[in-house]
Coordinates of C-alpha atoms in Angstrom, one line a residue:
Chain A
X1434 CA 0.0 0.0 0.0
X1435 CA 1.2 3.5 -0.8
X1436 CA 1.0 6.1 2.0
X1437 CA 0.9 9.8 1.5
X1438 CA 2.7 12.1 3.9
X1439 CA 4.5 15.3 4.3
X1440 CA 7.7 16.5 5.9
X1441 CA 7.1 19.9 7.5
X1442 CA 4.6 21.0 4.8
X1443 CA 7.0 19.7 2.1
X1444 CA 5.8 17.0 -0.1
X1445 CA 9.3 15.8 -1.2
X1446 CA 9.5 12.8 1.1
X1447 CA 12.1 11.1 -1.0
X1448 CA 14.5 13.9 0.0
X1449 CA 14.1 13.4 3.7
X1450 CA 14.0 9.6 3.8
X1451 CA 15.6 6.5 2.3
X1452 CA 13.7 3.2 2.2
X1453 CA 15.2 -0.2 1.3
X1454 CA 14.2 -3.7 2.0
X1455 CA 16.4 -4.0 5.0
X1456 CA 16.2 -0.6 6.7
X1457 CA 14.7 2.8 6.5
X1458 CA 16.5 6.1 7.2
X1459 CA 14.5 9.2 8.2
X1460 CA 15.8 12.7 8.6
X1461 CA 15.9 14.3 12.1
X1462 CA 14.2 17.6 12.8
X1463 CA 10.8 16.9 11.3
X1464 CA 7.7 16.5 13.4
X1465 CA 7.0 13.2 15.1
X1466 CA 4.2 12.7 12.6
X1467 CA 6.6 12.0 9.8
X1468 CA 8.6 9.5 11.9
X1469 CA 5.6 7.8 13.3
X1470 CA 4.1 7.2 9.8
X1471 CA 7.1 5.2 8.9
X1472 CA 7.1 3.4 12.2
X1473 CA 3.5 2.5 11.8
X1474 CA 4.2 0.8 8.5
X1475 CA 7.6 -0.7 9.1
X1476 CA 8.4 -1.0 12.8
X1477 CA 7.9 -4.7 13.1
X1478 CA 9.8 -5.6 9.9
X1479 CA 12.8 -3.3 9.5
X1480 CA 14.6 -0.8 11.7
X1481 CA 13.7 2.9 11.1
X1482 CA 16.7 5.0 11.9
X1483 CA 16.7 8.7 12.5
X1484 CA 19.8 10.4 11.2
X1485 CA 21.4 13.3 9.5
X1486 CA 24.1 13.2 6.8
X1487 CA 26.8 15.8 6.7
X1488 CA 24.7 17.7 9.2
X1489 CA 21.9 18.1 6.7
X1490 CA 18.4 16.7 6.6
X1491 CA 18.4 15.9 2.9
X1492 CA 19.6 12.3 3.6
X1493 CA 17.5 10.7 0.8
X1494 CA 19.5 12.6 -1.8
X1495 CA 22.9 12.2 -0.3
X1496 CA 23.1 8.4 0.3
X1497 CA 22.4 5.4 -1.9
X1498 CA 21.7 1.9 -0.7
X1499 CA 19.9 -1.4 -0.9
X1500 CA 19.5 -4.3 1.5
X1501 CA 23.1 -5.3 1.2
X1502 CA 24.8 -2.0 1.8
X1503 CA 24.7 1.8 2.2
X1504 CA 26.9 4.3 0.5
X1505 CA 27.6 7.6 2.2
X1506 CA 29.3 10.8 0.8
X1507 CA 32.7 11.9 1.9
X1508 CA 31.3 14.7 4.0
X1509 CA 29.4 12.4 6.4
X1510 CA 30.8 13.0 9.8
X1511 CA 32.4 10.3 11.9
X1512 CA 29.6 10.4 14.4
X1513 CA 27.0 9.9 11.8
X1514 CA 28.9 7.0 10.3
X1515 CA 29.2 5.3 13.6
X1516 CA 25.6 5.9 14.5
X1517 CA 24.5 4.3 11.2
X1518 CA 26.9 1.4 11.6
X1519 CA 25.4 0.8 15.1
X1520 CA 21.8 1.1 14.1
X1521 CA 21.7 -0.9 10.9
X1522 CA 21.6 -4.7 10.8
X1523 CA 25.0 -6.4 10.5
X1524 CA 24.2 -7.7 7.1
X1525 CA 24.3 -4.1 5.8
X1526 CA 27.7 -2.8 4.8
X1527 CA 28.0 0.9 5.5
X1528 CA 30.7 2.6 3.5
X1529 CA 31.8 6.2 3.1
X1530 CA 33.2 6.9 -0.3
X1531 CA 35.3 9.6 -1.7
X1532 CA 33.5 10.8 -4.7
X1533 CA 33.4 14.3 -6.2
X1534 CA 29.7 14.0 -6.9
X1535 CA 28.6 13.9 -3.3
X1536 CA 24.9 13.7 -3.7
X1537 CA 24.9 10.0 -4.2
X1538 CA 21.2 9.7 -4.0
X1539 CA 20.9 11.9 -7.1
X1540 CA 23.6 10.0 -8.9
X1541 CA 22.8 6.4 -8.2
X1542 CA 19.4 4.7 -8.4
X1543 CA 19.4 1.0 -7.4
X1544 CA 17.5 -2.0 -6.2
X1545 CA 19.0 -5.2 -4.9
X1546 CA 20.3 -6.4 -8.3
X1547 CA 21.0 -3.5 -10.6
X1548 CA 22.1 0.1 -10.3
X1549 CA 21.9 3.0 -12.7
X1550 CA 24.5 5.7 -12.2
X1551 CA 25.4 9.1 -13.4
X1552 CA 27.7 8.9 -16.5
X1553 CA 30.4 11.0 -14.9
X1554 CA 31.0 8.8 -11.8
X1555 CA 34.6 7.7 -11.1
X1556 CA 35.7 4.3 -12.1
X1557 CA 36.6 3.5 -8.5
X1558 CA 33.2 4.6 -7.3
X1559 CA 31.6 2.3 -9.8
X1560 CA 33.6 -0.6 -8.5
X1561 CA 32.7 0.2 -5.0
X1562 CA 29.1 0.3 -5.8
X1563 CA 29.3 -3.1 -7.4
X1564 CA 31.2 -4.4 -4.4
X1565 CA 29.3 -2.9 -1.5
X1566 CA 25.8 -3.0 -2.9
X1567 CA 26.3 -6.3 -4.8
X1568 CA 24.8 -5.0 -8.0
X1569 CA 25.5 -4.7 -11.7
X1570 CA 26.2 -1.1 -12.6
X1571 CA 25.1 0.6 -15.7
X1572 CA 25.9 4.2 -16.7
X1573 CA 22.7 5.6 -18.2
X1574 CA 20.7 8.7 -18.7
X1575 CA 16.9 9.0 -18.2
X1576 CA 15.0 11.2 -20.6
X1577 CA 18.2 13.0 -21.4
X1578 CA 18.9 13.8 -17.7
X1579 CA 22.2 12.6 -16.3
X1580 CA 21.2 12.7 -12.7
X1581 CA 19.5 9.4 -12.9
X1582 CA 19.0 9.1 -9.2
X1583 CA 16.5 11.9 -9.2
X1584 CA 14.5 11.0 -12.2
X1585 CA 13.9 7.3 -11.7
X1586 CA 13.2 5.1 -8.8
X1587 CA 12.8 1.3 -8.9
X1588 CA 12.4 -1.7 -6.6
X1589 CA 12.9 -5.3 -7.3
X1590 CA 9.3 -5.4 -8.7
X1591 CA 8.8 -2.4 -10.8
X1592 CA 10.0 1.1 -11.5
X1593 CA 8.8 4.7 -12.2
X1594 CA 10.7 7.0 -14.5
X1595 CA 10.6 10.6 -15.7
X1596 CA 7.4 11.3 -17.6
X1597 CA 9.2 12.4 -20.8
X1598 CA 11.0 9.2 -21.3
X1599 CA 10.5 7.8 -24.8
X1600 CA 9.2 4.4 -25.5
X1601 CA 12.6 3.2 -26.8
X1602 CA 14.4 4.4 -23.7
X1603 CA 11.7 2.8 -21.6
X1604 CA 12.2 -0.6 -23.3
X1605 CA 16.0 -0.3 -23.1
X1606 CA 15.9 0.5 -19.4
X1607 CA 13.4 -2.2 -18.7
X1608 CA 15.7 -4.7 -20.4
X1609 CA 18.7 -3.5 -18.4
X1610 CA 16.8 -3.5 -15.1
X1611 CA 14.7 -6.6 -15.7
X1612 CA 11.7 -5.0 -14.1
X1613 CA 8.6 -3.4 -15.7
X1614 CA 8.8 0.4 -15.9
X1615 CA 6.3 3.1 -16.4
X1616 CA 6.8 6.8 -17.1
X1617 CA 4.8 8.9 -14.7
X1618 CA 4.7 11.8 -12.3
X1619 CA 4.4 12.2 -8.6
X1620 CA 3.2 15.0 -6.3
X1621 CA 0.8 16.5 -8.8
X1622 CA 2.8 16.6 -11.9
X1623 CA 6.3 16.9 -10.5
X1624 CA 8.8 15.1 -12.7
X1625 CA 11.5 14.6 -10.0
X1626 CA 10.3 11.1 -9.2
X1627 CA 12.8 10.1 -6.6
X1628 CA 12.3 13.3 -4.6
X1629 CA 8.6 12.7 -4.3
X1630 CA 8.5 9.0 -3.7
X1631 CA 10.4 6.4 -1.8
X1632 CA 9.7 2.7 -2.3
X1633 CA 10.7 -0.8 -1.4
X1634 CA 9.3 -4.2 -2.3
X1635 CA 6.1 -4.1 -0.2
X1636 CA 5.4 -0.4 0.6
X1637 CA 5.8 3.1 -0.8
X1638 CA 5.6 6.6 0.6
X1639 CA 4.8 9.6 -1.5
X1640 CA 4.1 13.3 -1.0
X1641 CA 0.6 14.3 0.0
X1642 CA 0.1 16.3 -3.1
X1643 CA 0.1 13.1 -5.1
X1644 CA -3.2 12.7 -6.9
X1645 CA -5.3 9.5 -6.9
X1646 CA -4.4 8.8 -10.5
X1647 CA -0.6 9.0 -9.8
X1648 CA -1.1 6.9 -6.7
X1649 CA -2.9 4.2 -8.6
X1650 CA -0.1 4.1 -11.2
X1651 CA 2.4 3.8 -8.4
X1652 CA 0.5 1.0 -6.7
X1653 CA 0.1 -0.9 -10.0
X1654 CA 3.7 -0.7 -11.2
X1655 CA 5.2 -1.5 -7.9
X1656 CA 2.5 -4.2 -7.3
X1657 CA 1.7 -2.8 -3.9
X1658 CA -2.0 -3.6 -4.0
X1659 CA -1.5 -7.3 -4.4
X1660 CA 0.8 -7.8 -1.4
X1661 CA -1.4 -10.6 -0.1
X1662 CA -0.8 -14.3 0.2
X1663 CA -3.6 -15.2 -2.3
X1664 CA -1.8 -13.1 -4.9
X1665 CA 1.2 -15.4 -4.8
X1666 CA -1.0 -18.4 -5.3
X1667 CA -2.8 -16.9 -8.2
X1668 CA 0.4 -16.2 -10.0
X1669 CA 1.7 -19.7 -9.4
X1670 CA -1.6 -21.3 -10.1
X1671 CA -0.7 -22.7 -13.5
X1672 CA 2.3 -24.5 -12.1
X1673 CA 0.6 -25.9 -9.1
X1674 CA -0.9 -29.3 -9.2
X1675 CA -4.0 -29.4 -7.0
X1676 CA -5.2 -32.9 -7.5
X1677 CA -4.0 -36.1 -8.9
X1678 CA -6.6 -38.0 -10.8
Chain B
X1244 CA -16.7 51.7 13.1
X1245 CA -14.9 48.8 14.6
X1246 CA -11.4 49.9 15.1
X1247 CA -10.5 53.4 15.9
X1248 CA -6.9 53.4 16.8
X1249 CA -5.0 56.6 16.5
X1250 CA -1.5 55.8 15.4
X1251 CA 1.2 57.9 16.9
X1252 CA 4.3 56.1 15.8
X1253 CA 7.1 58.5 15.2
X1254 CA 9.2 56.2 13.2
X1255 CA 11.3 57.7 10.5
X1256 CA 10.2 56.3 7.2
X1257 CA 12.9 54.4 5.5
X1258 CA 12.5 51.5 3.2
X1259 CA 15.0 48.9 3.9
X1260 CA 16.0 46.4 1.3
X1261 CA 17.0 43.2 3.0
X1262 CA 19.0 42.0 0.0
X1263 CA 21.9 43.8 -1.5
X1264 CA 23.0 42.9 -5.0
X1265 CA 26.5 41.5 -5.2
X1266 CA 28.9 43.8 -6.8
X1267 CA 31.7 41.4 -7.5
X1268 CA 33.4 41.4 -10.9
X1269 CA 32.5 38.3 -12.8
X1270 CA 34.7 36.6 -15.3
X1271 CA 31.9 35.1 -17.3
X1272 CA 28.2 35.3 -17.4
X1273 CA 27.6 31.7 -16.6
X1274 CA 25.4 31.4 -13.6
X1275 CA 26.6 28.9 -11.0
X1276 CA 23.3 27.9 -9.4
X1277 CA 22.0 24.4 -9.5
X1278 CA 18.3 24.5 -9.9
X1279 CA 16.5 26.0 -12.8
X1280 CA 14.6 28.1 -10.3
X1281 CA 17.8 29.3 -8.7
X1282 CA 19.1 30.2 -12.1
X1283 CA 16.1 32.2 -12.9
X1284 CA 16.3 34.1 -9.6
X1285 CA 20.0 34.9 -10.2
X1286 CA 19.1 36.1 -13.7
X1287 CA 16.3 38.3 -12.5
X1288 CA 18.4 40.0 -9.8
X1289 CA 21.1 40.9 -12.3
X1290 CA 18.6 42.6 -14.6
X1291 CA 17.7 46.2 -14.4
X1292 CA 15.6 46.5 -17.4
X1293 CA 12.3 45.2 -16.2
X1294 CA 9.5 46.0 -18.5
X1295 CA 6.0 45.0 -17.8
X1296 CA 3.3 43.8 -20.1
X1297 CA -0.2 43.2 -18.8
X1298 CA -1.7 40.2 -20.5
X1299 CA -5.3 40.4 -19.8
X1300 CA -7.1 40.4 -23.1
X1301 CA -10.5 40.8 -21.6
X1302 CA -9.7 44.2 -20.1
X1303 CA -9.6 46.2 -23.2
X1304 CA -11.0 49.2 -21.6
X1305 CA -8.3 49.5 -19.1
X1306 CA -6.5 52.7 -19.4
X1307 CA -4.3 52.0 -16.5
X1308 CA -2.2 49.5 -18.3
X1309 CA -1.1 51.7 -21.2
X1310 CA -0.6 54.8 -19.1
X1311 CA 1.3 53.1 -16.4
X1312 CA 3.2 51.1 -18.9
X1313 CA 4.5 54.2 -20.5
X1314 CA 5.3 55.8 -17.3
X1315 CA 6.8 52.6 -16.1
X1316 CA 9.1 52.2 -19.0
X1317 CA 10.4 55.7 -18.9
X1318 CA 11.1 55.3 -15.3
X1319 CA 13.1 52.2 -15.8
X1320 CA 15.1 53.6 -18.7
X1321 CA 16.3 56.4 -16.5
X1322 CA 17.3 53.9 -13.9
X1323 CA 19.1 51.7 -16.4
X1324 CA 21.2 54.6 -17.6
X1325 CA 22.1 55.4 -14.1
X1326 CA 23.0 51.9 -13.1
X1327 CA 24.9 51.2 -16.4
X1328 CA 27.2 54.1 -16.0
X1329 CA 28.1 53.2 -12.5
X1330 CA 28.3 49.5 -13.1
X1331 CA 30.2 49.5 -16.4
X1332 CA 33.4 48.2 -15.1
X1333 CA 31.9 45.6 -12.9
X1334 CA 29.2 44.0 -15.0
X1335 CA 30.1 42.5 -18.3
X1336 CA 26.6 42.7 -19.6
X1337 CA 23.2 42.9 -18.1
X1338 CA 20.8 40.0 -18.1
X1339 CA 17.4 41.3 -19.1
X1340 CA 14.2 40.0 -17.9
X1341 CA 10.7 40.9 -19.0
X1342 CA 8.2 40.3 -16.3
X1343 CA 4.7 39.4 -17.5
X1344 CA 1.5 39.4 -15.4
X1345 CA -0.9 36.5 -15.8
X1346 CA -4.1 35.3 -14.4
X1347 CA -3.7 32.5 -11.9
X1348 CA -4.0 29.1 -13.6
X1349 CA -4.0 25.6 -12.2
X1350 CA -0.6 25.0 -13.8
X1351 CA 1.0 27.5 -11.5
X1352 CA 0.4 25.2 -8.5
X1353 CA 4.0 24.4 -7.7
X1354 CA 5.4 27.9 -8.1
X1355 CA 2.7 29.5 -6.0
X1356 CA 3.0 26.8 -3.3
X1357 CA 6.7 27.4 -3.1
X1358 CA 6.1 31.1 -2.5
X1359 CA 3.5 30.4 0.2
X1360 CA 5.5 27.9 2.1
X1361 CA 6.1 30.2 5.1
X1362 CA 2.8 32.0 4.9
X1363 CA 1.7 30.8 8.3
X1364 CA 5.2 30.4 9.8
X1365 CA 5.7 26.7 10.1
X1366 CA 2.3 25.5 10.8
X1367 CA 1.4 22.2 9.2
X1368 CA -1.8 23.1 7.3
X1369 CA -3.6 22.4 4.1
X1370 CA -1.4 24.6 2.0
X1371 CA -2.3 22.8 -1.2
X1372 CA -5.9 23.5 -0.6
X1373 CA -5.2 27.1 0.0
X1374 CA -3.2 27.3 -3.2
X1375 CA -6.0 25.7 -5.1
X1376 CA -8.4 28.4 -3.8
X1377 CA -6.1 31.1 -5.2
X1378 CA -5.7 29.4 -8.5
X1379 CA -9.4 28.7 -8.8
X1380 CA -10.1 32.5 -8.8
X1381 CA -8.7 33.7 -12.2
X1382 CA -10.7 36.9 -12.1
X1383 CA -9.0 38.4 -9.1
X1384 CA -5.3 37.8 -8.7
X1385 CA -2.1 38.0 -10.6
X1386 CA 0.9 35.7 -11.1
X1387 CA 4.2 37.2 -12.2
X1388 CA 6.4 35.3 -14.5
X1389 CA 9.3 36.0 -16.9
X1390 CA 8.5 36.1 -20.5
X1391 CA 9.6 33.0 -22.5
X1392 CA 10.9 31.3 -19.4
X1393 CA 11.3 27.6 -20.1
X1394 CA 11.0 26.8 -16.5
X1395 CA 7.8 28.7 -16.1
X1396 CA 8.8 30.0 -12.7
X1397 CA 6.5 32.0 -10.6
X1398 CA 8.1 35.1 -9.1
X1399 CA 5.2 36.7 -7.3
X1400 CA 1.6 36.1 -6.5
X1401 CA -1.1 38.5 -5.3
X1402 CA -4.7 37.7 -4.7
X1403 CA -7.7 38.7 -2.6
X1404 CA -9.8 35.9 -1.1
X1405 CA -13.1 36.3 0.6
X1406 CA -12.7 34.1 3.6
X1407 CA -16.4 33.6 4.0
X1408 CA -16.9 32.2 0.6
X1409 CA -15.1 28.8 0.8
X1410 CA -17.1 26.1 2.3
X1411 CA -16.3 22.4 2.4
X1412 CA -18.1 20.7 -0.3
X1413 CA -18.8 17.6 1.8
X1414 CA -20.3 19.4 4.7
X1415 CA -23.1 21.7 5.5
X1416 CA -23.0 25.2 4.2
X1417 CA -21.7 26.7 7.4
X1418 CA -18.7 24.5 7.6
X1419 CA -15.5 26.1 6.2
X1420 CA -13.1 24.3 3.9
X1421 CA -10.2 22.9 5.8
X1422 CA -7.5 25.4 4.8
X1423 CA -9.7 28.4 5.7
X1424 CA -10.5 26.8 9.0
X1425 CA -6.9 26.2 9.8
X1426 CA -6.0 29.7 8.8
X1427 CA -8.6 31.2 11.1
X1428 CA -7.6 29.0 14.0
X1429 CA -4.0 30.0 13.5
X1430 CA -4.9 33.7 13.6
X1431 CA -7.0 33.3 16.7
X1432 CA -4.4 31.2 18.4
X1433 CA -1.5 33.7 18.0
X1434 CA -3.5 36.5 19.4
X1435 CA -3.8 36.6 23.1
X1436 CA -4.7 40.1 23.9
X1437 CA -8.4 39.9 24.8
X1438 CA -9.2 43.3 23.3
X1439 CA -7.7 42.6 20.0
X1440 CA -8.9 39.0 20.1
X1441 CA -12.5 40.1 20.2
X1442 CA -12.1 42.3 17.1
X1443 CA -10.2 39.5 15.3
X1444 CA -13.0 37.1 16.2
X1445 CA -15.6 39.3 14.7
X1446 CA -13.4 39.8 11.6
X1447 CA -13.2 36.0 11.0
X1448 CA -16.5 35.2 12.4
X1449 CA -19.7 37.1 11.9
X1450 CA -18.2 39.8 9.6
X1451 CA -16.1 37.4 7.5
X1452 CA -18.2 38.0 4.4
X1453 CA -16.8 41.5 4.2
X1454 CA -13.2 40.6 4.8
X1455 CA -10.7 39.9 2.0
X1456 CA -7.5 38.1 2.7
X1457 CA -4.8 40.0 0.8
X1458 CA -2.3 37.4 -0.2
X1459 CA 0.9 38.9 -1.6
X1460 CA 4.1 36.9 -1.8
X1461 CA 7.1 37.3 -4.0
X1462 CA 10.8 36.4 -4.3
X1463 CA 13.0 38.7 -2.2
X1464 CA 14.7 40.4 -5.1
X1465 CA 11.8 41.2 -7.3
X1466 CA 12.3 44.7 -8.7
X1467 CA 10.1 47.1 -6.6
X1468 CA 9.0 48.9 -9.8
X1469 CA 6.6 46.1 -10.3
X1470 CA 4.7 46.7 -7.1
X1471 CA 2.5 49.7 -8.0
X1472 CA 1.1 48.1 -11.2
X1473 CA 0.7 44.8 -9.3
X1474 CA -1.3 46.3 -6.5
X1475 CA -3.2 48.6 -8.8
X1476 CA -4.1 45.7 -11.0
X1477 CA -5.4 43.7 -8.0
X1478 CA -7.6 46.4 -6.6
X1479 CA -9.0 47.2 -10.1
X1480 CA -9.8 43.6 -10.6
X1481 CA -11.7 43.6 -7.3
X1482 CA -13.7 46.5 -8.4
X1483 CA -14.5 44.9 -11.8
X1484 CA -15.4 41.7 -10.1
X1485 CA -18.1 43.4 -8.1
X1486 CA -19.7 44.2 -11.5
X1487 CA -18.6 41.4 -13.8
X1488 CA -19.0 38.2 -11.8
X1489 CA -21.8 35.9 -13.1
X1490 CA -23.9 35.7 -9.9
X1491 CA -25.0 38.4 -7.5
X1492 CA -23.6 36.3 -4.7
X1493 CA -20.1 36.3 -6.2
X1494 CA -20.4 40.0 -7.0
X1495 CA -21.1 40.9 -3.4
X1496 CA -18.4 38.6 -2.2
X1497 CA -15.9 41.1 -3.6
X1498 CA -17.3 44.1 -1.9
X1499 CA -14.7 44.0 0.8
X1500 CA -14.8 46.4 3.8
X1501 CA -11.6 45.2 5.2
X1502 CA -8.4 43.6 3.9
X1503 CA -6.5 41.2 6.1
X1504 CA -2.8 41.0 5.6
X1505 CA -0.4 38.5 7.1
X1506 CA 3.2 39.5 6.7
X1507 CA 6.6 39.5 8.4
X1508 CA 8.6 42.2 10.2
X1509 CA 11.7 42.5 12.2
X1510 CA 11.3 44.0 15.6
X1511 CA 14.1 45.4 17.7
X1512 CA 14.7 43.3 20.8
X1513 CA 14.6 46.4 23.0
X1514 CA 11.7 47.9 21.3
X1515 CA 9.3 47.0 24.0
X1516 CA 11.3 48.5 26.7
X1517 CA 10.0 52.1 26.4
X1518 CA 12.1 52.8 23.4
X1519 CA 14.8 54.5 25.5
X1520 CA 17.4 51.9 24.9
X1521 CA 17.5 52.1 21.1
X1522 CA 20.7 53.3 19.7
X1523 CA 20.8 56.2 17.3
X1524 CA 19.7 55.2 13.8
X1525 CA 18.2 51.9 14.8
X1526 CA 14.6 51.6 14.2
X1527 CA 12.2 49.6 16.4
X1528 CA 10.6 47.9 13.4
X1529 CA 12.0 46.9 10.1
X1530 CA 9.5 46.0 7.4
X1531 CA 10.4 43.2 5.0
X1532 CA 8.2 44.8 2.3
X1533 CA 7.7 48.4 1.6
X1534 CA 3.9 48.1 1.2
X1535 CA 3.6 46.9 4.8
X1536 CA 5.1 50.1 6.0
X1537 CA 2.5 52.1 4.1
X1538 CA -0.3 50.0 5.3
X1539 CA 0.9 50.6 8.8
X1540 CA 1.6 54.3 8.5
X1541 CA -1.1 56.8 8.7
X1542 CA -1.9 58.4 5.4
X1543 CA -3.3 61.3 7.3
X1544 CA -5.1 61.4 10.6
X1545 CA -6.9 58.3 11.7
X1546 CA -7.2 55.0 10.1
X1547 CA -8.1 51.6 11.5
X1548 CA -5.4 49.1 11.8
X1549 CA -5.6 45.9 13.8
X1550 CA -2.1 45.2 14.6
X1551 CA -1.1 41.8 15.8
X1552 CA 2.3 40.3 15.6
X1553 CA 3.0 36.9 17.1
X1554 CA 5.9 35.1 18.6
X1555 CA 6.6 31.4 18.2
X1556 CA 9.4 29.9 20.2
X1557 CA 9.2 26.5 18.8
X1558 CA 7.0 24.2 16.7
X1559 CA 4.5 23.2 19.3
X1560 CA 4.0 26.1 21.5
X1561 CA 3.2 29.7 20.8
X1562 CA 4.2 32.2 23.4
X1563 CA 2.5 35.5 23.1
X1564 CA 2.9 38.6 24.9
X1565 CA 1.1 41.9 24.6
X1566 CA 2.5 45.3 24.7
X1567 CA 0.5 48.5 24.4
X1568 CA 2.2 51.1 22.4
X1569 CA 0.6 54.4 21.5
X1570 CA -2.9 53.3 22.0
X1571 CA -3.0 50.1 20.0
X1572 CA -2.2 46.5 20.9
X1573 CA 0.8 44.7 19.5
X1574 CA 1.5 41.1 19.9
X1575 CA 4.8 39.7 19.0
X1576 CA 5.6 36.3 17.6
X1577 CA 9.0 35.0 16.6
X1578 CA 9.7 32.9 13.6
X1579 CA 11.3 29.6 14.1
X1580 CA 13.7 30.3 11.2
X1581 CA 17.0 31.8 12.2
X1582 CA 18.2 35.1 10.9
X1583 CA 21.7 35.1 9.4
X1584 CA 22.1 38.7 8.6
X1585 CA 24.5 40.5 10.9
X1586 CA 22.9 43.8 10.7
X1587 CA 19.7 42.2 11.9
X1588 CA 21.3 40.6 14.9
X1589 CA 19.5 42.9 17.3
X1590 CA 16.2 42.2 15.7
X1591 CA 13.7 39.4 16.1
X1592 CA 11.7 38.1 13.2
X1593 CA 8.0 38.5 13.8
X1594 CA 4.8 37.9 12.0
X1595 CA 2.4 40.7 11.5
X1596 CA -1.4 40.6 10.9
X1597 CA -3.0 43.8 9.8
X1598 CA -6.6 44.7 9.0
X1599 CA -7.0 47.7 6.8
X1600 CA -10.2 49.4 5.9
X1601 CA -11.1 49.1 2.2
X1602 CA -11.8 52.8 1.9
X1603 CA -8.1 53.6 2.7
X1604 CA -6.9 51.6 -0.2
X1605 CA -6.8 54.5 -2.7
X1606 CA -4.5 56.5 -0.4
X1607 CA -2.4 53.3 0.0
X1608 CA -2.0 53.1 -3.8
X1609 CA -1.0 56.7 -4.1
X1610 CA 1.5 56.4 -1.3
X1611 CA 3.0 53.3 -3.0
X1612 CA 3.4 55.1 -6.2
X1613 CA 5.1 58.0 -4.5
X1614 CA 7.4 55.7 -2.6
X1615 CA 8.4 53.5 -5.5
X1616 CA 8.4 56.0 -8.3
X1617 CA 10.8 58.3 -6.6

């Protein structure tokens, strides 16, 4: 299910939070409402960690991660790094990397298997991404924009990209990522997808300006509506043998 | 009839510009800001040739546009020559921006919402609903953009909303829509002087049909030459709306007797202590916007102003205190945003709520012209 929320009257929830399958990072300084909405959805399943990065609240755009690891920019303070290492599960490798393009969330978009990166990222950084996050890395652009981390967001199940992405690009990206993709908007026509939306395999959070149409597109491409046990059976029905005659 | 305060402030009138344009020599003209919006702002601040076109095709009979346009252009040309001669060695070339006035449209949602983010300090309220109200009223209200701007950025918005008009569609007729309700609650909450509270209650309660909320927000560096035509345009549109709206109900909803203005000021920290401790040259109140000062100041003799400024120490609590100065009540509130400007270190940011009688608007317009056109 997709949840609509705001951070201090601001609908760009993907800027102030980072959601993966293994953990969720939330920016400090917001009202308790913001934090408690995440807790309500995720508390029993994955840890929800309040943090800042480089002393700022725009953590969603500065870090990149998936269930295997988390990459932090070079200006993350030692205390923040330690706090994150302590709060996240041991299976998650937390690594601070030296990269000129420090807004890693804007430069890297990833799920648990594949990552799309900014074309100008260093070679060492690319290798680190492949190492720490355990993904295959592709340098790509989305609808002519090089900051791929802002204009597309995808989970292991589906993805949403910039509304002006052409059909050919959509097909190409879909082949690379091996997930269905759809071109759409969030937050009432905003094309900065990753700023308005943060998603993992079973839930999504988007800004409260998101219209019902946009929400239904999000729920259908990320298959959030069908997160019930019966859905699994329905999909596998053809390969299940119910009775032997 | 309601408010008869006689204002005796002896403040020297000085319009302070909180922003000073940078006068550093630049090697090239490339703008080093990251967002398209930031680039547009940087471009706009470096331009001194701001011309204005009014794009309202249905107002053919408007003489104001042409007359003020000519006056406006001449004014600007003088200014350009002046600034060019002094800036020749520093600026390699001026970036020019043509500002255009439009009716509010639903497409302007994001730009207008950005401008109104701090309208009620940092209250979490239905800002999107409020922006929808402004954009749903194309007949009264103006949005300022730059001509041929690919980013379609909104630089200023003005509008006048009748607070008694917007009812929640799902509920009975006497139930306000959510954003109006939250706005009224906020105003009543930040006012703790019983005397002023009573008047404020009547303004947002039984007499709300005659009250227009004057919404006026703009980017900090918008050239002040745009203000007189902007406000003139708004008040003219209100007048025309009283005749041109399709239903009698709508027509009468624009017959405002009061305008309510929510704005920001900076108050000297020592201002409340009997003004004896102010150093020379420091004023007790600095206005962020020149028109607020005019609204506050007496054109001549008496006018009714409900003055309420509110102090907010943190997100969840609102501390208010009341000080009586020169026969009217003043409440102070502090913004939760911090000030970084050194010259304002002795000042506290405050919010300000004013109610101005509609009959005084013509003198306000004259004063604004005098102030800006000098």
